[in-house]
Short mmCIF file of C-alpha atoms and ligand atoms in Angstrom, two decimals:
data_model
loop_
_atom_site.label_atom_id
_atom_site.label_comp_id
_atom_site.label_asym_id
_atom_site.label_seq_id
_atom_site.Cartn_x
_atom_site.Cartn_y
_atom_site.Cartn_z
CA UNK A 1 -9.37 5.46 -18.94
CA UNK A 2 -10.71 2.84 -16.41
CA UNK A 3 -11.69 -0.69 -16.94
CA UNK A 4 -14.76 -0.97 -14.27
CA UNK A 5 -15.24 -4.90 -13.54
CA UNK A 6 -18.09 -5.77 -11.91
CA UNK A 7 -18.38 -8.69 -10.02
CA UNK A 8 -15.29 -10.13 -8.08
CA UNK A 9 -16.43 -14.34 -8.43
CA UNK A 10 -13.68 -16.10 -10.39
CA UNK A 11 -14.67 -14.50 -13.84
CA UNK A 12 -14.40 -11.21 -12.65
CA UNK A 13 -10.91 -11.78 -11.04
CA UNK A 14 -9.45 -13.28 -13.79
CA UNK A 15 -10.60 -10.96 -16.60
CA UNK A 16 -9.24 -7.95 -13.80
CA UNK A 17 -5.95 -9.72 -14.01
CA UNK A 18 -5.66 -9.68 -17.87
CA UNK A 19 -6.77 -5.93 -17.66
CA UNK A 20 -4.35 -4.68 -14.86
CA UNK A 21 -1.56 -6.71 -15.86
CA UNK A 22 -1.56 -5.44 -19.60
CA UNK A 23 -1.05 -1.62 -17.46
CA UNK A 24 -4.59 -0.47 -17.38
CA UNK A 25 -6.74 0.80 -14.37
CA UNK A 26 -9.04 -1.64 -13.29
CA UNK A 27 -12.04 -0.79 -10.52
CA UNK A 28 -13.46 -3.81 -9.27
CA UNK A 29 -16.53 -3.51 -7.71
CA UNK A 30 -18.75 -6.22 -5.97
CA UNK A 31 -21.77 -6.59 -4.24
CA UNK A 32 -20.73 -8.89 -1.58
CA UNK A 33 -18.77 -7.85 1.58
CA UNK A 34 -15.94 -10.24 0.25
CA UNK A 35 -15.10 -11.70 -2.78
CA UNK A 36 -15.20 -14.98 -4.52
CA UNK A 37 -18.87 -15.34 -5.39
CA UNK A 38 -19.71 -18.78 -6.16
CA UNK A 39 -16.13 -19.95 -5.12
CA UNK A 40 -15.69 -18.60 -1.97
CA UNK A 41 -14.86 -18.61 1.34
CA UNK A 42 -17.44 -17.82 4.26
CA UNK A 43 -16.64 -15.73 7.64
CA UNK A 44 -15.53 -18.08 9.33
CA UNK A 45 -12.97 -19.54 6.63
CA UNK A 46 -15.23 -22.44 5.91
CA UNK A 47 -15.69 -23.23 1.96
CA UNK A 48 -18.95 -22.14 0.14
CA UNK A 49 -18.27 -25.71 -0.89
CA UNK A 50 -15.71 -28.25 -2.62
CA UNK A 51 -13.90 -27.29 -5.61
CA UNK A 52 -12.44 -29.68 -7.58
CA UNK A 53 -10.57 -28.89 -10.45
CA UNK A 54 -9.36 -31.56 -12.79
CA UNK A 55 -5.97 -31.81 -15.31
CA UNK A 56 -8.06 -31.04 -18.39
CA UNK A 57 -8.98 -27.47 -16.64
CA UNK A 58 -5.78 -25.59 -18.30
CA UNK A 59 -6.85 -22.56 -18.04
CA UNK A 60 -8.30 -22.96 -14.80
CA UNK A 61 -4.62 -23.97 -13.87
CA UNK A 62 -2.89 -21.11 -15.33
CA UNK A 63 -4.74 -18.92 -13.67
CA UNK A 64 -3.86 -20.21 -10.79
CA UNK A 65 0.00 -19.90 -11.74
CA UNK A 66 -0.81 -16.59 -12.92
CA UNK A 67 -1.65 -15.70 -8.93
CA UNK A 68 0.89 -17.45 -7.32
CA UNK A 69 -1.36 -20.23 -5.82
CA UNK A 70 -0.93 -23.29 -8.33
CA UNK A 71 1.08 -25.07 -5.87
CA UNK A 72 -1.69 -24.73 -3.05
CA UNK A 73 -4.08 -27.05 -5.39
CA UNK A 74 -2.77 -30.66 -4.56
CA UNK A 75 -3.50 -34.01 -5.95
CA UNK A 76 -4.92 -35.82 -3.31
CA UNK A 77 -5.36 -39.32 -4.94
CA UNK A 78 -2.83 -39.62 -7.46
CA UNK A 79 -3.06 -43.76 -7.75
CA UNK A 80 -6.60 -43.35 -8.53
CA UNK A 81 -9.98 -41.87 -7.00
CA UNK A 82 -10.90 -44.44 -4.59
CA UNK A 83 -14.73 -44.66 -4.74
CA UNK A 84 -17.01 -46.62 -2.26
CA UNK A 85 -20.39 -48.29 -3.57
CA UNK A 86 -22.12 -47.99 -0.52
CA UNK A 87 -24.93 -50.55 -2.36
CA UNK A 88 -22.33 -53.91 -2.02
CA UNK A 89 -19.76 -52.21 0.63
CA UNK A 90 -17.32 -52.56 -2.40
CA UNK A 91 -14.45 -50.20 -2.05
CA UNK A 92 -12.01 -49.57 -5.12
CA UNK A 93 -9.85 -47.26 -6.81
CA UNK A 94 -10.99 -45.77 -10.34
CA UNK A 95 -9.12 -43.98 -13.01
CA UNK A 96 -11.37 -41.46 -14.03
CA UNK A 97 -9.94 -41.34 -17.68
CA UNK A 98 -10.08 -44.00 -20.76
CA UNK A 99 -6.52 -44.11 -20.31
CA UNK A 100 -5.79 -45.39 -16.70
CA UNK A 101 -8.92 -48.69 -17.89
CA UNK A 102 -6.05 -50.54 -19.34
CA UNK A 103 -5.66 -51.83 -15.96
CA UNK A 104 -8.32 -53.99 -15.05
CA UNK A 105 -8.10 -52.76 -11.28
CA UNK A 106 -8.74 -49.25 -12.18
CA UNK A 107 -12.12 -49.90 -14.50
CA UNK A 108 -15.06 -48.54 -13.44
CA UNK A 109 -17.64 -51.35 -12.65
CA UNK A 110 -19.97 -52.24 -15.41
CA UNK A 111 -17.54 -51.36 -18.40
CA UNK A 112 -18.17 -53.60 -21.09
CA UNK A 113 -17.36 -53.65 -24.97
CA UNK A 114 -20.54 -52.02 -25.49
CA UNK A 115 -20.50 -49.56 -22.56
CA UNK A 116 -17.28 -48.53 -24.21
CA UNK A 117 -18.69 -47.98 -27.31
CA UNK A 118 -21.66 -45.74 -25.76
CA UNK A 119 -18.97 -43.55 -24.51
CA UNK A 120 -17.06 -43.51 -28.01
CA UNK A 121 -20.42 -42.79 -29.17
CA UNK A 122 -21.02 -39.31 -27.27
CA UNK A 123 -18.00 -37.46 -28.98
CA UNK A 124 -20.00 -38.18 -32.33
CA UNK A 125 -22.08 -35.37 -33.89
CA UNK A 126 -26.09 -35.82 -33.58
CA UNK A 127 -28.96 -35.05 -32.20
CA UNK A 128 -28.71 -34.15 -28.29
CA UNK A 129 -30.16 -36.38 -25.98
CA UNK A 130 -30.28 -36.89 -22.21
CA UNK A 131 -27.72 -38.52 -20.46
CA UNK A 132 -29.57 -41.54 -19.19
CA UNK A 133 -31.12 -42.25 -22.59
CA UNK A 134 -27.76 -42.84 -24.52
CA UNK A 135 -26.46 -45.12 -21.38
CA UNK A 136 -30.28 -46.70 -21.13
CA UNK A 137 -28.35 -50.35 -22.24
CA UNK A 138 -26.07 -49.98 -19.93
CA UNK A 139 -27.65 -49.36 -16.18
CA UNK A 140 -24.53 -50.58 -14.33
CA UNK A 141 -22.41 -48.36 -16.15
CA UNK A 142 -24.55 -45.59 -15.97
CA UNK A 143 -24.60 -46.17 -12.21
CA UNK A 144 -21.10 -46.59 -11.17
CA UNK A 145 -19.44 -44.28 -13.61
CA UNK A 146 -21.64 -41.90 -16.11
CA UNK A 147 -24.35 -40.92 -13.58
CA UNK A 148 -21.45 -39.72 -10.98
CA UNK A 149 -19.63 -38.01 -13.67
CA UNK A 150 -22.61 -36.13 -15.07
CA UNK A 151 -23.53 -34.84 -11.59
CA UNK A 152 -19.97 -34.01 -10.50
CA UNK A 153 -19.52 -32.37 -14.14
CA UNK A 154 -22.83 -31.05 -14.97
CA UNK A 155 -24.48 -30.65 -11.75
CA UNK A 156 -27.75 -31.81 -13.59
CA UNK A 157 -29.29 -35.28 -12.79
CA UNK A 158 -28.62 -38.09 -15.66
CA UNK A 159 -32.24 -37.90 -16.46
CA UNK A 160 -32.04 -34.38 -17.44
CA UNK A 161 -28.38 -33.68 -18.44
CA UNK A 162 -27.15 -33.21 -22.03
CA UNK A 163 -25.33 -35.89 -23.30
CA UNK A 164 -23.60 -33.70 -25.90
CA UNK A 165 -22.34 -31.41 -23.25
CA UNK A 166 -20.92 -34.58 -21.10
CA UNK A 167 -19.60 -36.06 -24.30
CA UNK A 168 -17.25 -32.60 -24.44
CA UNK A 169 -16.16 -33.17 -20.98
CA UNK A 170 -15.33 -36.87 -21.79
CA UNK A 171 -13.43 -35.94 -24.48
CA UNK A 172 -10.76 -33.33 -22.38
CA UNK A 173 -10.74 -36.05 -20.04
CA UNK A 174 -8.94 -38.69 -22.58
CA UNK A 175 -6.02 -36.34 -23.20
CA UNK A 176 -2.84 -37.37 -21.00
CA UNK A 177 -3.08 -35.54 -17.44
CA UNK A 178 -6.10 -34.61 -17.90
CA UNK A 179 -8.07 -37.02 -14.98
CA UNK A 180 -5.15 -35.86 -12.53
CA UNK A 181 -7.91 -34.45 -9.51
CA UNK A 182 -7.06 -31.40 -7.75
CA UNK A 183 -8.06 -29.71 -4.78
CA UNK A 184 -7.84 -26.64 -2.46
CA UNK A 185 -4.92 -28.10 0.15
CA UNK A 186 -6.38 -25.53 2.88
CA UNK A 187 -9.32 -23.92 1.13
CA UNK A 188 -10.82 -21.39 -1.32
CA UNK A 189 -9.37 -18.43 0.92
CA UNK A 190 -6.09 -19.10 1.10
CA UNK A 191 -6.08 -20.67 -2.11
CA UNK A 192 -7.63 -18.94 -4.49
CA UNK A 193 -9.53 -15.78 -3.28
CA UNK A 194 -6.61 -14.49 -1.17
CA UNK A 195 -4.00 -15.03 -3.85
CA UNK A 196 -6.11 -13.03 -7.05
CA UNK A 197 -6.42 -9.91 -4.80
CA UNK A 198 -3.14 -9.94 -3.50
CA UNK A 199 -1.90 -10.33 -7.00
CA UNK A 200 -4.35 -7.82 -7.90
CA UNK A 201 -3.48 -5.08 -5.92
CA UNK A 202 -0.01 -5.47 -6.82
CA UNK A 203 -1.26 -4.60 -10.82
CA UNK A 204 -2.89 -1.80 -9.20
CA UNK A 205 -6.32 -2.75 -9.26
CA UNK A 206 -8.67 -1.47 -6.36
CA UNK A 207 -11.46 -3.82 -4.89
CA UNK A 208 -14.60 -2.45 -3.50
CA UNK A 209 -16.88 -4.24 -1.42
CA UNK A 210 -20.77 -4.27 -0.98
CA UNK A 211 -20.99 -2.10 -4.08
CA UNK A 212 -24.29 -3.71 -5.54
CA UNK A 213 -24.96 -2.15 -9.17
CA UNK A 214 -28.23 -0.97 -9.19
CA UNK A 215 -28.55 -0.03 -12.49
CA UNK A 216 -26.63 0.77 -16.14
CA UNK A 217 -27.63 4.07 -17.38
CA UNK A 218 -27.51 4.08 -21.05
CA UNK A 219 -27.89 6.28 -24.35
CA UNK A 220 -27.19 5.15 -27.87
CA UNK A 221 -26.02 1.79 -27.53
CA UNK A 222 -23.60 3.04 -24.84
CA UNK A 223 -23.29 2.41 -21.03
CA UNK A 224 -23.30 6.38 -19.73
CA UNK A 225 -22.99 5.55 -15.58
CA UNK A 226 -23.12 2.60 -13.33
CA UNK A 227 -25.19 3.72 -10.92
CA UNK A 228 -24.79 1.60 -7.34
CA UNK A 229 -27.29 3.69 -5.54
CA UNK A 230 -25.59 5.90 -2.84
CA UNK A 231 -23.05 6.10 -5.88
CA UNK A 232 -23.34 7.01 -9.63
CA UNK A 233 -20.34 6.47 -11.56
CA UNK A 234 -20.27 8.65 -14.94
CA UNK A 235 -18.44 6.44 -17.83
CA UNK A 236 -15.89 8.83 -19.62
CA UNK A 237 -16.21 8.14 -23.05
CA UNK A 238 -13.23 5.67 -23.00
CA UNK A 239 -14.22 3.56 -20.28
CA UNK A 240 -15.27 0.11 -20.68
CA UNK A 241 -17.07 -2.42 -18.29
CA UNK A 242 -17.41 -6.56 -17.77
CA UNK A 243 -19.91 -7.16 -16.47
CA UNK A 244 -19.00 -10.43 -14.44
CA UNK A 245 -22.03 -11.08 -12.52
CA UNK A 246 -24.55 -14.24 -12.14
CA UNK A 247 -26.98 -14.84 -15.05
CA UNK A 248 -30.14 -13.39 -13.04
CA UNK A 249 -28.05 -10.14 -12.45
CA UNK A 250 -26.96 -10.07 -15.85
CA UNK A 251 -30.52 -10.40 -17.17
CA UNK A 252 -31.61 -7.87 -14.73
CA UNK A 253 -29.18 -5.57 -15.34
CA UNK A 254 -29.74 -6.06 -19.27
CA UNK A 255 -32.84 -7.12 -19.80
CA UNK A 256 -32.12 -7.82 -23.32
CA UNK A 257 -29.42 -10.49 -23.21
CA UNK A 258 -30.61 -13.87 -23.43
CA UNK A 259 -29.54 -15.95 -19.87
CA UNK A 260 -30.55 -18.87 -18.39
CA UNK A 261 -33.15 -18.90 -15.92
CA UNK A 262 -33.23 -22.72 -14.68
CA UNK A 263 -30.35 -23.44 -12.08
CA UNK A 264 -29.29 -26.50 -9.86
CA UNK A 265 -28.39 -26.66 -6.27
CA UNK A 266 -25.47 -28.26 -4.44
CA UNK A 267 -25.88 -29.13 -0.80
CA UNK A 268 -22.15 -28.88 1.33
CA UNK A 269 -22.14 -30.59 4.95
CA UNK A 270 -19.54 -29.59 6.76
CA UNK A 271 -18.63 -31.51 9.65
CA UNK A 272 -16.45 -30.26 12.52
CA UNK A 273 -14.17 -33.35 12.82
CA UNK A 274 -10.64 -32.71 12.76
CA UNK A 275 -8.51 -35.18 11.52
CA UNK A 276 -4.99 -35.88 11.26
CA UNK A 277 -3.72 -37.54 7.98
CA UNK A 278 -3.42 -36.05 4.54
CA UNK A 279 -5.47 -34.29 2.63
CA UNK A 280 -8.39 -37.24 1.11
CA UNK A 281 -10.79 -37.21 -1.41
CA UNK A 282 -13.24 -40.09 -1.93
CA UNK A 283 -16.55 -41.05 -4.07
CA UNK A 284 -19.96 -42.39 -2.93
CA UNK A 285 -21.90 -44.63 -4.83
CA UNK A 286 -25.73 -45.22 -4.25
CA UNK A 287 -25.63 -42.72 -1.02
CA UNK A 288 -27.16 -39.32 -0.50
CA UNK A 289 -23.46 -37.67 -0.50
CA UNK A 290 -21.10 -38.30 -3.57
CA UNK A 291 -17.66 -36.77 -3.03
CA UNK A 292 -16.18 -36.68 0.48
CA UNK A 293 -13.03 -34.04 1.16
CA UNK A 294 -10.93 -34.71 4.06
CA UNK A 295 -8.53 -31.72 5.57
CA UNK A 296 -7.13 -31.59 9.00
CA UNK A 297 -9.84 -28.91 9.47
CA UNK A 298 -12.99 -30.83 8.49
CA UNK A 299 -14.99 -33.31 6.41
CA UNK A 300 -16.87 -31.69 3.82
CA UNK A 301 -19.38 -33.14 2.17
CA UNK A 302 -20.96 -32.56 -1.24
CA UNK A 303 -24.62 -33.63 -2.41
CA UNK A 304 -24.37 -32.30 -6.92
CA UNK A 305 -27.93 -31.73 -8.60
CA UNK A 306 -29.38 -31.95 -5.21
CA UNK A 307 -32.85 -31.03 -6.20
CA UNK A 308 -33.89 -33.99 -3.50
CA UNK A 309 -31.68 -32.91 -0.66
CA UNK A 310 -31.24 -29.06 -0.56
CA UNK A 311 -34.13 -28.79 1.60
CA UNK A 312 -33.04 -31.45 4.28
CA UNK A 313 -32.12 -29.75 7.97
CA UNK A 314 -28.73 -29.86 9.23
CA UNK A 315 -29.65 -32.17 11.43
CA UNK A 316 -31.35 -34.58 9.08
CA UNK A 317 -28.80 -34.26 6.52
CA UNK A 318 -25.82 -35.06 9.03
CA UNK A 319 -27.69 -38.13 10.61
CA UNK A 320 -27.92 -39.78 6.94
CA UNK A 321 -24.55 -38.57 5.52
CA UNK A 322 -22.41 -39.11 8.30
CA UNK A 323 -22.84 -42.96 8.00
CA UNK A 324 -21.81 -42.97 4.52
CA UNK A 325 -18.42 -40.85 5.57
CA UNK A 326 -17.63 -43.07 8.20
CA UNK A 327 -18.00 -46.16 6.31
CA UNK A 328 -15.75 -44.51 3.61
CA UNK A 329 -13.42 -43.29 6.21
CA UNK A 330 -12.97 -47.06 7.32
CA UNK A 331 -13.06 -48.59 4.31
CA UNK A 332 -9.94 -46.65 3.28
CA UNK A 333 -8.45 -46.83 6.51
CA UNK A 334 -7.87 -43.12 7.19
CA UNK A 335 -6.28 -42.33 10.13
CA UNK A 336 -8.36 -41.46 13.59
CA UNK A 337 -11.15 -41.68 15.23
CA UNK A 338 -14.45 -42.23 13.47
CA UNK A 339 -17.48 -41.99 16.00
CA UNK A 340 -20.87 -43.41 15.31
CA UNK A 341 -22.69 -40.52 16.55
CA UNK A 342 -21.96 -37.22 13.76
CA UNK A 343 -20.04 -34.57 14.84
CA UNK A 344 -21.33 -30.80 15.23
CA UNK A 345 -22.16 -30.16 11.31
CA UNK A 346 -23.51 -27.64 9.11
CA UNK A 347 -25.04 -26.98 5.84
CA UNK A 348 -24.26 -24.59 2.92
CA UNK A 349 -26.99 -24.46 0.31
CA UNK A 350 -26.32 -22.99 -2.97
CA UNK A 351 -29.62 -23.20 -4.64
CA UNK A 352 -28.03 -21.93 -7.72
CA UNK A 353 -25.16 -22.97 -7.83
CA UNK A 354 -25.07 -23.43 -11.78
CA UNK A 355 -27.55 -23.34 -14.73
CA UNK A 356 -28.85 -26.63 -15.42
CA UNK A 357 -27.39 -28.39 -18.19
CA UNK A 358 -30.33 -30.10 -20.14
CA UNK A 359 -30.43 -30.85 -23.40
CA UNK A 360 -32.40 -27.56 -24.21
CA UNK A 361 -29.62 -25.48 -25.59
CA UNK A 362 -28.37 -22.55 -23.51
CA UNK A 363 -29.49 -19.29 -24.56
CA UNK A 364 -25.81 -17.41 -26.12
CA UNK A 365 -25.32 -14.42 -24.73
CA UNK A 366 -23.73 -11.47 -27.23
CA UNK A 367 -19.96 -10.62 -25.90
CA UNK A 368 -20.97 -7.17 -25.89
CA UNK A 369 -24.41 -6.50 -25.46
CA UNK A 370 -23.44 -2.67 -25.54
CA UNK A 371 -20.67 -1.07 -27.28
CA UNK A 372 -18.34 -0.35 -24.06
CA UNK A 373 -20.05 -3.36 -22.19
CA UNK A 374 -18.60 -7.24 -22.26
CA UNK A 375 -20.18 -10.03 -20.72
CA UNK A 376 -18.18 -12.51 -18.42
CA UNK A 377 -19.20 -15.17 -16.19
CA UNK A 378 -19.40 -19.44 -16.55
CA UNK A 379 -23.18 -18.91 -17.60
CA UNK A 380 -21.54 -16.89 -20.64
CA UNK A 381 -20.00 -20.21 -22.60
CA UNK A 382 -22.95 -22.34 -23.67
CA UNK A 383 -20.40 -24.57 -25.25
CA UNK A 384 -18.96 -25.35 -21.77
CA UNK A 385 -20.64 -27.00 -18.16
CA UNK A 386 -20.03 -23.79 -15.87
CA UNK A 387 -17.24 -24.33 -13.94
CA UNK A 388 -14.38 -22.60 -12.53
CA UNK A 389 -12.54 -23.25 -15.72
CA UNK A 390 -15.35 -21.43 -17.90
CA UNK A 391 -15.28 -18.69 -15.56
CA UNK A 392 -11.95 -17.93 -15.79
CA UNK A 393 -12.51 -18.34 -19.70
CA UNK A 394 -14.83 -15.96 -20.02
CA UNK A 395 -13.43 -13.54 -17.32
CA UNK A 396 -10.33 -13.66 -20.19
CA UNK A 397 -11.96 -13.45 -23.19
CA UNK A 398 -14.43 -10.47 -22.05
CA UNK A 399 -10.94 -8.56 -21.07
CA UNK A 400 -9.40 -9.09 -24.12
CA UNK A 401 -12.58 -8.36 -25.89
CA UNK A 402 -12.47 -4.50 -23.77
CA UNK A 403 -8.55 -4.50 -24.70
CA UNK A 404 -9.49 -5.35 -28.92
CA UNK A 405 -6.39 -7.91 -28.31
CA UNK A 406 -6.44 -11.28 -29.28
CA UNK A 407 -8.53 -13.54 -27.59
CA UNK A 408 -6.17 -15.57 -24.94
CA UNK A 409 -4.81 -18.84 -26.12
CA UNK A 410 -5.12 -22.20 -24.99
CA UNK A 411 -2.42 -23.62 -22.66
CA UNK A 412 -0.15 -26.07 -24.46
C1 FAD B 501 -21.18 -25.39 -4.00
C2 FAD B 501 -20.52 -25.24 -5.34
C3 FAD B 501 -19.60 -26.19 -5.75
C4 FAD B 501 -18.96 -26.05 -6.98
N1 FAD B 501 -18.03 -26.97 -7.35
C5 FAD B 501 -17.27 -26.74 -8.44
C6 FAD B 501 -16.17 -27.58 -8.73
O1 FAD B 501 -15.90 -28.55 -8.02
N2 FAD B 501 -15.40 -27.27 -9.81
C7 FAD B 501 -15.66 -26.20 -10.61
O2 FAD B 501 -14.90 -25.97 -11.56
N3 FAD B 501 -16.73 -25.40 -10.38
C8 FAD B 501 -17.53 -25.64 -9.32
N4 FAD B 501 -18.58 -24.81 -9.03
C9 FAD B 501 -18.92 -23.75 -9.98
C10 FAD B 501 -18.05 -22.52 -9.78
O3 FAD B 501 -18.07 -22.11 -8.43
C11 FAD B 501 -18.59 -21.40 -10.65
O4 FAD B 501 -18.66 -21.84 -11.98
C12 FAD B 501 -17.74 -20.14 -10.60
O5 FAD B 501 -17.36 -19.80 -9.30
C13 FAD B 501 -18.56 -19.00 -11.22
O6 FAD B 501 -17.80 -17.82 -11.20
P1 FAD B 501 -18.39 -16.50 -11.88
O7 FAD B 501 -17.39 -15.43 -11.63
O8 FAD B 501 -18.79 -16.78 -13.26
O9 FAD B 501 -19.75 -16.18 -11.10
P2 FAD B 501 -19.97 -15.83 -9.54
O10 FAD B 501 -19.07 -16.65 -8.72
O11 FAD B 501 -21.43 -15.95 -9.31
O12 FAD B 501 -19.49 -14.31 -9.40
C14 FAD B 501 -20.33 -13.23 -9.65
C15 FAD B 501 -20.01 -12.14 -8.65
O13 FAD B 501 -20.82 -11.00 -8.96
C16 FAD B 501 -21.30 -10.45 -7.74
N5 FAD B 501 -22.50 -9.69 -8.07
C17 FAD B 501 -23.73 -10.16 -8.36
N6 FAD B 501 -24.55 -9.15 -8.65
C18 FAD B 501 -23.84 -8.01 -8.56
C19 FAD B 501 -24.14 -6.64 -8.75
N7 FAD B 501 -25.35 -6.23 -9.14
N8 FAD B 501 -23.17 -5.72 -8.54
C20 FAD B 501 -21.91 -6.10 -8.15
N9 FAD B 501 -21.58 -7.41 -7.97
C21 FAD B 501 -22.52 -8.34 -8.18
C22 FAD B 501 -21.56 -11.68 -6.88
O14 FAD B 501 -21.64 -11.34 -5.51
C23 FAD B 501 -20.36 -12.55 -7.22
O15 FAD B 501 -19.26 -12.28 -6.39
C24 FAD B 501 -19.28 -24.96 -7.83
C25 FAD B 501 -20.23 -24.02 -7.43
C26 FAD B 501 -20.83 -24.15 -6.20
C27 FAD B 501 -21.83 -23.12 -5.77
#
């Protein structure tokens, strides 16, 4: 009996490492010539781009205790995210949950009784609306705190993005630990990618790379082969797949099951400008860039929902973000040598990056759309904005669907 997973991005790694560690053989097979999909690292060991995960991502964080790398994700602002509004030159440090505003210095600017209230207001049942209508009375809370949380969360501009869906978000965010902010200390390689195959191949998994699937050959409600064109794997009748790939793959591959079709882009700039302090990660208001990571390797630069700005040049995008980096870079004081002029850069585009999150509901895909099929994947969670931590969700929940065991529980 093999488990055949295809698709090695973070849902497909996780729901191999259920599979493989519960004794099963597990064939992982990806179309790439490495893995990671959306999450990943590129030849040259730069990030696709900046992954933050956040306290309130449990099962994000398990995983990565389940593959030996949760200590490589480090909190890089523990006293608060310090955020720059490049509109006023303003620089502070903001909790990012309800429960660090107690302090006045921590508040986001804008907060008011009533801006409060509008957040209060989003964990209520109702009618779904867009994020910028339910914050419409309150523009300077909208701009210093909601609008940069919807695009960080949702990846979907505030004019567009589904106030239920942030509301959910808000909500994990108000448990305790849940706004702690972590990061990749050296990147997604070492960090992430590296660690789930290692860990992998110790189950006994096998990995195979730039093994597209073409096709599913099927009869009766059954898959009968996986057929990856110079290769045509027959299913024995006790094999089962996940299928862990994108949404346009899925709906390719299965024309039948309902996906979504409308995604949003995220720009990375990643400028060659070594640096010597700690790790740093900092917010942009009213700039083109709105989250700035700082390693000893490189600044990297990330531009959410970037509908505006995917199509900008290297060149063009580095001459108007590196401003906004170097003013944040001396506004903090972080250590070195900030130069007017912007270093050698370059851009990763993800066009689509994730599904937009509107306030049209996302289709809901069936968890087995054939009888020894499961789906897996972020897209696969409507309930959820696709992250890392729904991908790892659904990688688990589509292996435990294959195994008939109990779906996985939450972390306490
Ligand atoms: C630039 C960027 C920044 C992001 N930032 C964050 C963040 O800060 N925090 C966060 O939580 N999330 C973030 N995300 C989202 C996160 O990366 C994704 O939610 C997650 O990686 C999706 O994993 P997945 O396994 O569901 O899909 P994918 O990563 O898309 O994996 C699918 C895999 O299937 C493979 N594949 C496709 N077709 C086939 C086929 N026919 N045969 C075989 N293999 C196939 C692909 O090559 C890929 O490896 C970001 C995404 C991007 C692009």
């Amino acid at each position: 009996m093999t488990f055949h997973v295809v698709g090695a991005g973070v849902a497909g790694l996780a729901g191999a490492l259920l599979l493989a560690k519960a004794g099963h053989r597990v064939a992982i097979h990806e179309a790439a010539p490495s893995p990671g999909g959306r999450a990943r690292a590129l030849p040259d060991g730069t990030d696709n781009g900046t992954h933050a995960l956040l306290g309130a991502n449990r099962v994000a964080l398990r995983f990565l205790g389940a593959i030996g790398a949760r200590d490589a994700w480090i909190e890089p602002e523990p006293a608060g995210l310090p955020v720059l509004d490049l509109a006023d030159h303003q620089a502070r440090c903001v909790a990012l949950s309800p429960l660090g505003w107690a302090r006045g210095a921590r508040r986001p600017g804008g907060l008011t009784l009533g801006g409060l209230l509008a957040l209060m207001r989003l964990a209520l049942p109702g009618a779904d609306r867009t994020v910028a209508a339910a914050f419409a009375a309150h523009p300077a809370l909208l701009r210093t705190l909601v609008e940069p949380l919807t695009v960080a969360a949702l990846n979907t501009p505030a004019e567009e993005a589904s106030a239920r869906l942030l509301g959910i978000v808000l909500r994990r965010l108000a448990l305790p630990g849940a706004a702690k902010l972590f990061v990749a200390s050296r990147g997604l390689g070492p960090d992430l990618v590296a660690p789930a195959i290692a860990t992998l191949a110790c189950h006994g998994a096998t990995l195979r790379s730039g093994a597209r699937l073409r096709a599913i050959l099927r009869e009766g409600g059954r898959a009968t082969a996986l057929d990856f064109g110079e290769e045509i794997i027959a299913l024995q009748p006790e094999d089962e797949v996940m299928l862990a790939v994108p949404p346009w793959e899925a709906a390719r591959l299965l024309p039948e099951v309902p996906a979504p079709d409308r995604h949003a882009p995220i720009l990375n700039l990643h400028f060659a400008h070594a640096t010597e302090g700690p790790v740093r990660f900092i917010g942009l208001l009213g700039g083109l860039a709105q989250w700035v990571l700082v390693r000893p390797g490189g600044v990297a630069v990330t531009v959410s929902a970037a509908d505006d700005s995917v199509g900008l040049s290297d060149d063009v995008a580095a001459v108007r973000i590196w401003p906004e980096v170097r003013e944040a870079a001396l506004s903090f004081g972080l250590p070195g040598d900030w130069p007017v002029a912007p270093p050698r850069a370059r851009a990763v585009r993800e066009r689509r990056a994730t599904p937009r999150h509107g306030i049209t509901p996302r289709p809901r895909p069936p968890r087995r759309p054939l009888a020894n099929v499961a789906l897996a994947g972020d897209w696969t969670l409507p309930d959820l904005p696709a992250t890392i931590e729904a991908a790892v969700r659904s990688g688990e929940t589509a292996a435990a669907v294959l195994m008939s065991a109990p779906l996985p529980k939450d972390p306490a």
